[in-house]
CSV table of C-alpha atoms in Angstrom, one decimal:
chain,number,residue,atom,x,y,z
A,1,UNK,CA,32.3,146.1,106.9
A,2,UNK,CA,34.8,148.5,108.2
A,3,UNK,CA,33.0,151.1,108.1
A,4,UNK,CA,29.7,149.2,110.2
A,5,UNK,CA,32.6,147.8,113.1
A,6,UNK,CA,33.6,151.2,113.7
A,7,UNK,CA,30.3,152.3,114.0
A,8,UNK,CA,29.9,149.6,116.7
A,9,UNK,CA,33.3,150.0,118.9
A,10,UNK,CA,33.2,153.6,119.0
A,11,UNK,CA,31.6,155.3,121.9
A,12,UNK,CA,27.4,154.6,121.3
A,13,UNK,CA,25.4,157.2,122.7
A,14,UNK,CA,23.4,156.2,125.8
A,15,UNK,CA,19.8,156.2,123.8
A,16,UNK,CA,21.7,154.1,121.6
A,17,UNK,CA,23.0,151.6,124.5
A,18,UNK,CA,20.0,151.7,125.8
A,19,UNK,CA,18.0,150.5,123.0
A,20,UNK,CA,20.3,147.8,122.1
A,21,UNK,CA,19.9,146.3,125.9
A,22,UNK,CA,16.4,146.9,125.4
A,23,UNK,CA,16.4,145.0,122.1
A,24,UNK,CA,18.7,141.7,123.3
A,25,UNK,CA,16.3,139.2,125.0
A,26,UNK,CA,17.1,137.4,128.1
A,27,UNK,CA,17.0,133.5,127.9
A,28,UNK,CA,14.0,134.1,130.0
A,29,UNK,CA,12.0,136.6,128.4
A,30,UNK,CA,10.6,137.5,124.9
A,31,UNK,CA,12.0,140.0,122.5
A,32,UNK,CA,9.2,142.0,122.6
A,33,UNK,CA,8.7,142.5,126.1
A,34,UNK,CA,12.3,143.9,126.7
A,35,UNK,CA,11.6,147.4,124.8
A,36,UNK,CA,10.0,148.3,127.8
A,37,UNK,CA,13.5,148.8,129.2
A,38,UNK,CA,14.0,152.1,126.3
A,39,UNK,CA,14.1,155.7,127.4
A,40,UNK,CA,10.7,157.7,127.2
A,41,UNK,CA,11.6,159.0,124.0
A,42,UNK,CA,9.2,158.0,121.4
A,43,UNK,CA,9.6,154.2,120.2
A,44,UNK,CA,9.7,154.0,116.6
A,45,UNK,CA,10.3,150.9,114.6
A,46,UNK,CA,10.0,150.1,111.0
A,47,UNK,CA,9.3,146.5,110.0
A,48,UNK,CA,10.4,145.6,106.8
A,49,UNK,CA,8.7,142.7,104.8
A,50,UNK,CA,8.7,140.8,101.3
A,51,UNK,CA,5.1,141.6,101.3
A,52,UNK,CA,1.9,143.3,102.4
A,53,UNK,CA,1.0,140.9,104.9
A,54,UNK,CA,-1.0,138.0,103.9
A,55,UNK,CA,-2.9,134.9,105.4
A,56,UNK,CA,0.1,132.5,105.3
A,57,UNK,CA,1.5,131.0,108.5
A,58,UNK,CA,5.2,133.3,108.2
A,59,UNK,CA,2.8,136.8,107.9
A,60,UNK,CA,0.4,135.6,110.9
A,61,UNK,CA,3.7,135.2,112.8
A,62,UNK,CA,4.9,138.5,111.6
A,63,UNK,CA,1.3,140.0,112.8
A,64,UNK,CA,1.8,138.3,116.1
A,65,UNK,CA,4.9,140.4,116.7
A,66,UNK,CA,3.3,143.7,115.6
A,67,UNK,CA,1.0,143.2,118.3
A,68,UNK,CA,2.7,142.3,120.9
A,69,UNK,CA,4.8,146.0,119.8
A,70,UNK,CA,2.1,147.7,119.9
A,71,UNK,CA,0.8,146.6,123.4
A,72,UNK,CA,4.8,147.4,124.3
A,73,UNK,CA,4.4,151.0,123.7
A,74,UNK,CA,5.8,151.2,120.1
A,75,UNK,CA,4.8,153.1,117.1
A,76,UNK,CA,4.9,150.5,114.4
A,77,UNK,CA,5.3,151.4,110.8
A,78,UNK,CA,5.5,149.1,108.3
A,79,UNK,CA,7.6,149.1,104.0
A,80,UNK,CA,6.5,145.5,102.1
A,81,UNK,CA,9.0,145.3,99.2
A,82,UNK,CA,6.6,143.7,96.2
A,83,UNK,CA,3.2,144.2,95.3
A,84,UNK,CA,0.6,142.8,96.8
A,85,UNK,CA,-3.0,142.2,95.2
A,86,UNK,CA,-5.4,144.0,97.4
A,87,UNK,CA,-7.9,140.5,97.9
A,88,UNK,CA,-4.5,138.4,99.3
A,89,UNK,CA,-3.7,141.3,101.7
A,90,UNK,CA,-4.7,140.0,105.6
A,91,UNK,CA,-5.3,142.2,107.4
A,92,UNK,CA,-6.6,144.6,104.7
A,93,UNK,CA,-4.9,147.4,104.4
A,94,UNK,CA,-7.6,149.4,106.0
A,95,UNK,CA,-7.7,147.4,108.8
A,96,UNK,CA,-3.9,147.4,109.3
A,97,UNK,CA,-4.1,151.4,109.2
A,98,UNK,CA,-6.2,151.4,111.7
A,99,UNK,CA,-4.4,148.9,113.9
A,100,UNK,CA,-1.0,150.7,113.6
A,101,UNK,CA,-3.1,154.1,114.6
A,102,UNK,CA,-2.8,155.9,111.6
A,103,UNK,CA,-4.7,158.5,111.4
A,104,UNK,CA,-4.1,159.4,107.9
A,105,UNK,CA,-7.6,157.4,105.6
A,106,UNK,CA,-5.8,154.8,103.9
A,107,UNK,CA,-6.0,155.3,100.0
A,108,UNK,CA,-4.1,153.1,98.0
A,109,UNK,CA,-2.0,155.9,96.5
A,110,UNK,CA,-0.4,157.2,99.6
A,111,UNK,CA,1.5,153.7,99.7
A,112,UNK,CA,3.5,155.0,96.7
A,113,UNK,CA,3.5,158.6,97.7
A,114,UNK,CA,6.4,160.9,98.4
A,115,UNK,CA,7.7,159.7,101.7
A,116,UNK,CA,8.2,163.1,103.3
A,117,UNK,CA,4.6,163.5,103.2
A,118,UNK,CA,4.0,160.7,105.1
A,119,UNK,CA,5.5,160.6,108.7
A,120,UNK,CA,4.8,157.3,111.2
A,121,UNK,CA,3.2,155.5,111.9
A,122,UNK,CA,2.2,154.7,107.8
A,123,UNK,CA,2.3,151.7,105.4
A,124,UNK,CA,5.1,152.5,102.4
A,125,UNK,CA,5.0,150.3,99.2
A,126,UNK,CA,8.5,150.4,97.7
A,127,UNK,CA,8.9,152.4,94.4
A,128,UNK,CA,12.4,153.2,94.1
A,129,UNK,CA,16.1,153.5,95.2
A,130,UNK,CA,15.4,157.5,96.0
A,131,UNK,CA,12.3,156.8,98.3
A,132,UNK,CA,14.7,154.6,100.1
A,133,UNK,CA,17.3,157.1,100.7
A,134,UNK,CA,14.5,159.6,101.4
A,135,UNK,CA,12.8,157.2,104.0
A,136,UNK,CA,16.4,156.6,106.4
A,137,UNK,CA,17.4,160.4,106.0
A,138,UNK,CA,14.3,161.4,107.9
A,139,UNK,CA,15.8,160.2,111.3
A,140,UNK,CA,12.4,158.9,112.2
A,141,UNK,CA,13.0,155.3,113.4
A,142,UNK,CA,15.0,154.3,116.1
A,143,UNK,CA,14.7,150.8,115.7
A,144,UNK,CA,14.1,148.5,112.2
A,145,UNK,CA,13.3,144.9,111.8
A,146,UNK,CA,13.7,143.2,108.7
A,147,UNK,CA,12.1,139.9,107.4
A,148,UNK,CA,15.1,137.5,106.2
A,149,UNK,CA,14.0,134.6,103.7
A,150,UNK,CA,15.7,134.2,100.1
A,151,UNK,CA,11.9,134.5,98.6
A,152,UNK,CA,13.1,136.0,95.1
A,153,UNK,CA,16.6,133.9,94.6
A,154,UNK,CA,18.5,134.5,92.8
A,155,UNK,CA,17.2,137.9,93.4
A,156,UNK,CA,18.2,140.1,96.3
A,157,UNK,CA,16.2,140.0,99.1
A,158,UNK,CA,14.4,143.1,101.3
A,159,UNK,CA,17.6,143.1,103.7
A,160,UNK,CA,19.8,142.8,100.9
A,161,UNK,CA,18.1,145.8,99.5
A,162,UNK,CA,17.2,147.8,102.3
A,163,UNK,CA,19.9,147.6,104.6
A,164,UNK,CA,22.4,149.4,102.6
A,165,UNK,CA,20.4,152.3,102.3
A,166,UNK,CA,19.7,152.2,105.9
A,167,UNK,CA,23.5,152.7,106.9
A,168,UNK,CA,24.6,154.9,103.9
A,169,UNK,CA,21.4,157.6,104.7
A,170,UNK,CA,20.7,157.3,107.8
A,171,UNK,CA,21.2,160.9,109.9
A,172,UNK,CA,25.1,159.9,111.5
A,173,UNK,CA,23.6,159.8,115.2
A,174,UNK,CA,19.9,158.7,114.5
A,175,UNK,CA,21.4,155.3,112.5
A,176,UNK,CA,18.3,152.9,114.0
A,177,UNK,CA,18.8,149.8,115.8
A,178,UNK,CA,18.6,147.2,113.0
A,179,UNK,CA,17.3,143.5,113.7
A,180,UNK,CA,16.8,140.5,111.4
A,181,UNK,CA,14.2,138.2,111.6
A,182,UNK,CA,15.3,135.0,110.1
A,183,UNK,CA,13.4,132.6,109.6
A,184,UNK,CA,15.7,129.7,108.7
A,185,UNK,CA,19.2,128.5,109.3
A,186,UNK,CA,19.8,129.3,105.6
A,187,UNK,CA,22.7,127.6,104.2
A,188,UNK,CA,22.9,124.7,106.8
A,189,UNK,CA,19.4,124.4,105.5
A,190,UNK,CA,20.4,124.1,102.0
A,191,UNK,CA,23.2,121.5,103.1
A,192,UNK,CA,21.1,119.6,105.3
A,193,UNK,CA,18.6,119.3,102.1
A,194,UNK,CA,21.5,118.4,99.7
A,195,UNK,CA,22.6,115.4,102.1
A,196,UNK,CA,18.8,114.1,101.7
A,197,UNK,CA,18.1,114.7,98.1
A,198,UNK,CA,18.4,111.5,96.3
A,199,UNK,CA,18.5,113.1,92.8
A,200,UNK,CA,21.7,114.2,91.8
A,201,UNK,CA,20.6,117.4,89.7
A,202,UNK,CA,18.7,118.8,92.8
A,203,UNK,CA,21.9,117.4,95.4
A,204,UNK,CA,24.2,119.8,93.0
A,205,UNK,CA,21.9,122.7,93.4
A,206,UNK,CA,21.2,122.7,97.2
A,207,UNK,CA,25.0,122.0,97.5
A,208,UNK,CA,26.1,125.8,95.0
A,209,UNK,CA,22.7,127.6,97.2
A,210,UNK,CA,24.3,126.2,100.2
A,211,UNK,CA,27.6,128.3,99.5
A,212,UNK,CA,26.3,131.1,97.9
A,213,UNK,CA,23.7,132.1,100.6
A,214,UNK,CA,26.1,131.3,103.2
A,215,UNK,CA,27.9,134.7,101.8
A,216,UNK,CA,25.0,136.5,100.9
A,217,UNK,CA,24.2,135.8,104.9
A,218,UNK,CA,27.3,137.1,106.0
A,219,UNK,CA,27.3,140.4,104.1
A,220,UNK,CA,23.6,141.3,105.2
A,221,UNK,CA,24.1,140.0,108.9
A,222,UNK,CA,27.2,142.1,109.6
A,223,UNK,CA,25.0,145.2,109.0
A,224,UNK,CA,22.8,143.6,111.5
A,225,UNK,CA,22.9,144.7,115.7
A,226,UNK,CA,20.7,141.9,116.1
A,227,UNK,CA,19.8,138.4,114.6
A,228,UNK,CA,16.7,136.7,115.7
A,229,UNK,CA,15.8,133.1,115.0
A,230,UNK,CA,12.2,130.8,115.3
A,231,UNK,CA,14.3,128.1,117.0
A,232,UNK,CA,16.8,127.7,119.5
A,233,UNK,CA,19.0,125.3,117.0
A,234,UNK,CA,18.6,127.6,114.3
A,235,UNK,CA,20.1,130.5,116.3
A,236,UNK,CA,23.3,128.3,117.6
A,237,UNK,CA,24.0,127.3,114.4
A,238,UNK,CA,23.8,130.2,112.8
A,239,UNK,CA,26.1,131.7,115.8
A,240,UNK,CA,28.8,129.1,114.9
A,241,UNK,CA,28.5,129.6,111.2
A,242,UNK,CA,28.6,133.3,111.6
A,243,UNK,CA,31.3,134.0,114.2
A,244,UNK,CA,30.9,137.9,114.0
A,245,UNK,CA,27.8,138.0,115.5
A,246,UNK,CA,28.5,137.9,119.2
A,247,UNK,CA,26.1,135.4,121.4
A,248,UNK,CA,24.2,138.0,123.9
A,249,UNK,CA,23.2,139.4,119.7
A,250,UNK,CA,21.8,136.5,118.8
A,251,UNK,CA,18.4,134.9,120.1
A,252,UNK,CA,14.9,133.1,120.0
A,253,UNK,CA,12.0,135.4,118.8
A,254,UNK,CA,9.1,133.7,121.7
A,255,UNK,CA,5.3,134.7,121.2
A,256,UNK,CA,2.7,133.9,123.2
A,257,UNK,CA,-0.2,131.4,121.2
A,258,UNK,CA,-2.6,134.2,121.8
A,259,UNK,CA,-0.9,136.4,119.4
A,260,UNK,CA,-0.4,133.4,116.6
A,261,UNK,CA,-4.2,134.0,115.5
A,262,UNK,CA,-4.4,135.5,111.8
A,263,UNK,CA,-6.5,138.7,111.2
A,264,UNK,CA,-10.4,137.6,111.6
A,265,UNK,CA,-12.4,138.7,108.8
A,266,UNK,CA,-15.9,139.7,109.1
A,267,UNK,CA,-18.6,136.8,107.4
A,268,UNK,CA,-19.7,138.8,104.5
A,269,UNK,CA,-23.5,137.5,104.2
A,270,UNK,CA,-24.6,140.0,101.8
A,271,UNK,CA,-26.8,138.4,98.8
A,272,UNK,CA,-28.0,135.6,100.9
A,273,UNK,CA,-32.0,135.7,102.1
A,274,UNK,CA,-33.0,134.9,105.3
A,275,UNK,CA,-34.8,131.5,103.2
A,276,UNK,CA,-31.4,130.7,102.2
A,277,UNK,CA,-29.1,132.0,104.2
A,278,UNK,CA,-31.4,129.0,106.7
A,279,UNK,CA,-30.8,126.6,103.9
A,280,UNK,CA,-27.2,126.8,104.5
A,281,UNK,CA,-27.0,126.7,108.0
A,282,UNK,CA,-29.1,123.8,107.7
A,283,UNK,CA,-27.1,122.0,105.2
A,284,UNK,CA,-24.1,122.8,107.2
A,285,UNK,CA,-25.0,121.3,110.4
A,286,UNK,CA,-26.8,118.5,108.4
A,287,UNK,CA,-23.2,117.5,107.5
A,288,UNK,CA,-21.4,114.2,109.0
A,289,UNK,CA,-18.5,115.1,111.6
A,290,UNK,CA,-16.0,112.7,112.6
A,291,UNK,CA,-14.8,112.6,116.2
A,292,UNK,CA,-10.8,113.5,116.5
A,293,UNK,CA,-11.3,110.8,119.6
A,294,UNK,CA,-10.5,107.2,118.5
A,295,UNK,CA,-9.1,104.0,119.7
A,296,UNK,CA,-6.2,103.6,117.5
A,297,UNK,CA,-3.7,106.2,116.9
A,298,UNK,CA,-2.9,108.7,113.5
A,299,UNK,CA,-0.3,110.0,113.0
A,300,UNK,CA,-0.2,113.3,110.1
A,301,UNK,CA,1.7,115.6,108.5
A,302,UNK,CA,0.7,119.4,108.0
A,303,UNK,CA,2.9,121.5,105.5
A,304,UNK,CA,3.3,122.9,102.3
A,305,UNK,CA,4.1,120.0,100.5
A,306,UNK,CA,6.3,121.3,97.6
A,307,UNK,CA,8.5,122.4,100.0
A,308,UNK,CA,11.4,120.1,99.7
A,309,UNK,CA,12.1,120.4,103.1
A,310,UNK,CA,8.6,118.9,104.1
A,311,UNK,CA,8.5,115.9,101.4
A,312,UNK,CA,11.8,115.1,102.1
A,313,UNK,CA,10.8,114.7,106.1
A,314,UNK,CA,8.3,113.3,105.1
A,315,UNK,CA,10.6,110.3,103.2
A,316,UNK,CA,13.1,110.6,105.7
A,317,UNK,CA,10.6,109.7,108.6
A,318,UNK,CA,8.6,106.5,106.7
A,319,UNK,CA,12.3,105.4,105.8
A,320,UNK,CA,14.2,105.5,108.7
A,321,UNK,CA,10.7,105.9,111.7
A,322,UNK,CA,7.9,104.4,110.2
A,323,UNK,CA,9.3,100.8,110.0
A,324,UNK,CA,10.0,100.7,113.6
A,325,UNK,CA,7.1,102.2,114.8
A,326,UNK,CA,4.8,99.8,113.1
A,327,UNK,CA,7.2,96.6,114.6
């Protein structure tokens, strides 16, 4: 910690200042369009993930802002901790190469290749402590985001793993701007969850996550330059809860709807004649559809729900809301 605060309050050089102002948003303005603020030296920024992305509603997000860094100018790499099944990845990985302008043809073995080999933009699978230290002392990146979620618990996570590699390899004035993503308030989550569980097995266990992620936060986010949040209350709590982290480092991650669209794949229509490749069409038009338009109102839910937090909304709102609604 020491170590990281000295860092910060001795004299950053101006690239470095400059990419740190680039990399605070204004209330006003999203993340990702303030890089455009950084010098003309080359933009390079690692994004760090659980997970080659997939088609689930946190990695179409995460896709969002790869876009909107790539319109900005930046060269985006990206390092996904665990394995990931080649039929869950979305986009493929083929089609990600291709989007982050890699000019390298993606094989599947050069995501576990010798990292030296393999200069930005490129895709890295993690293999090893050594490939980590290998990947920072490179000085390629000047900026890193890293996903923030406790996924694996009671497992590290890819901050808790990455970041100190980052810091303790990283060329002494190349060390990259480093971001988190978060994407919950984590231990006010947990407490929040142990004051609505009913059961008292499950009110025990949110209540021990609740403290033990609220240090695990601290000692990741203090190797942070930057925290950013989904929500506006997410990032004020978080600032109050974490009093290092000064305000103007803290802030809303914004994207416009037009980037929140998951990678579109192609109909695959191979096997099916044109005789029944009609029969289908036929069968699906052929199929009742019921107007969203009606005279009385609905009211729904959509979530995940095994997610505690979503069942118990869910309770929460026919306990304390539903009653008075339906009066």
């Amino acid at each position: 910690y020491e170590l990281v605060k000295d860092e910060r309050n001795s004299g950053a050089t101006p690239r470095m200042r400059g990419l740190q102002l680039a990399l605070v948003s204004a209330a006003t303005r999203s993340w990702v369009s303030s890089c455009s603020n950084i010098s003309s030296e080359r933009r390079r920024i690692l994004v760090v993930h659980e997970q080659h992305l997939q088609s689930m509603g946190c990695d179409v997000r995460l896709l969002g802002i790869i876009r909107q860094l790539l319109e900005a100018q930046w060269e985006v790499s990206l390092f996904f901790r665990s394995a990931t099944s080649p039929h869950l990845r979305s986009p493929a990985s083929t089609d990600l190469s291709r989007m982050l302008g890699i000019s390298r043809e993606f094989r599947e073995d050069l995501l576990y290749a010798d990292v030296r080999t393999l200069p930005p933009p490129a895709i890295y699978g993690n293999t090893s402590s050594r490939q980590l230290a290998l990947l920072f002392s490179q000085g390629w990146f000047n900026a890193v985001m890293v996903f923030f979620w406790f996924w694996n618990d009671p497992k590290p996570n890819v901050a808790e793993l990455v970041l100190p590699y980052l810091h303790a390899y990283a060329p002494r004035h190349r060390r990259p701007h480093v971001t988190i993503l978060s994407d919950d308030a984590h231990a006010m989550r947990d407490g929040l969850l142990a004051r609505a569980e009913t059961n008292p097995g499950l009110r025990a266990m949110y209540v021990s996550s609740a403290k033990r992620h609220s240090t695990r936060q601290s000692k990741v986010y203090v190797l942070a330059d930057h925290l950013l949040h989904i929500t506006k209350q997410d990032s004020e709590a978080e600032q109050r809860a974490f009093g290092f982290m000064a305000p103007e480092n803290c802030d809303v991650l914004r994207l416009s709807l037009s980037e929140l669209q998951p990678h579109s794949e192609p109909t695959n229509t191979s096997g099916l004649t044109e005789s029944n490749s009609t029969s289908v069409t036929s069968a699906r038009a052929a199929q009742p559809t019921r107007s969203l338009i009606s005279t009385r109102p609905y009211i729904g839910f959509l979530g995940f729900g095994a997610n505690p937090t979503n069942y118990l909304a869910v309770e929460w709102f026919l306990r304390d809301c539903w009653p008075i609604i339906r009066k």
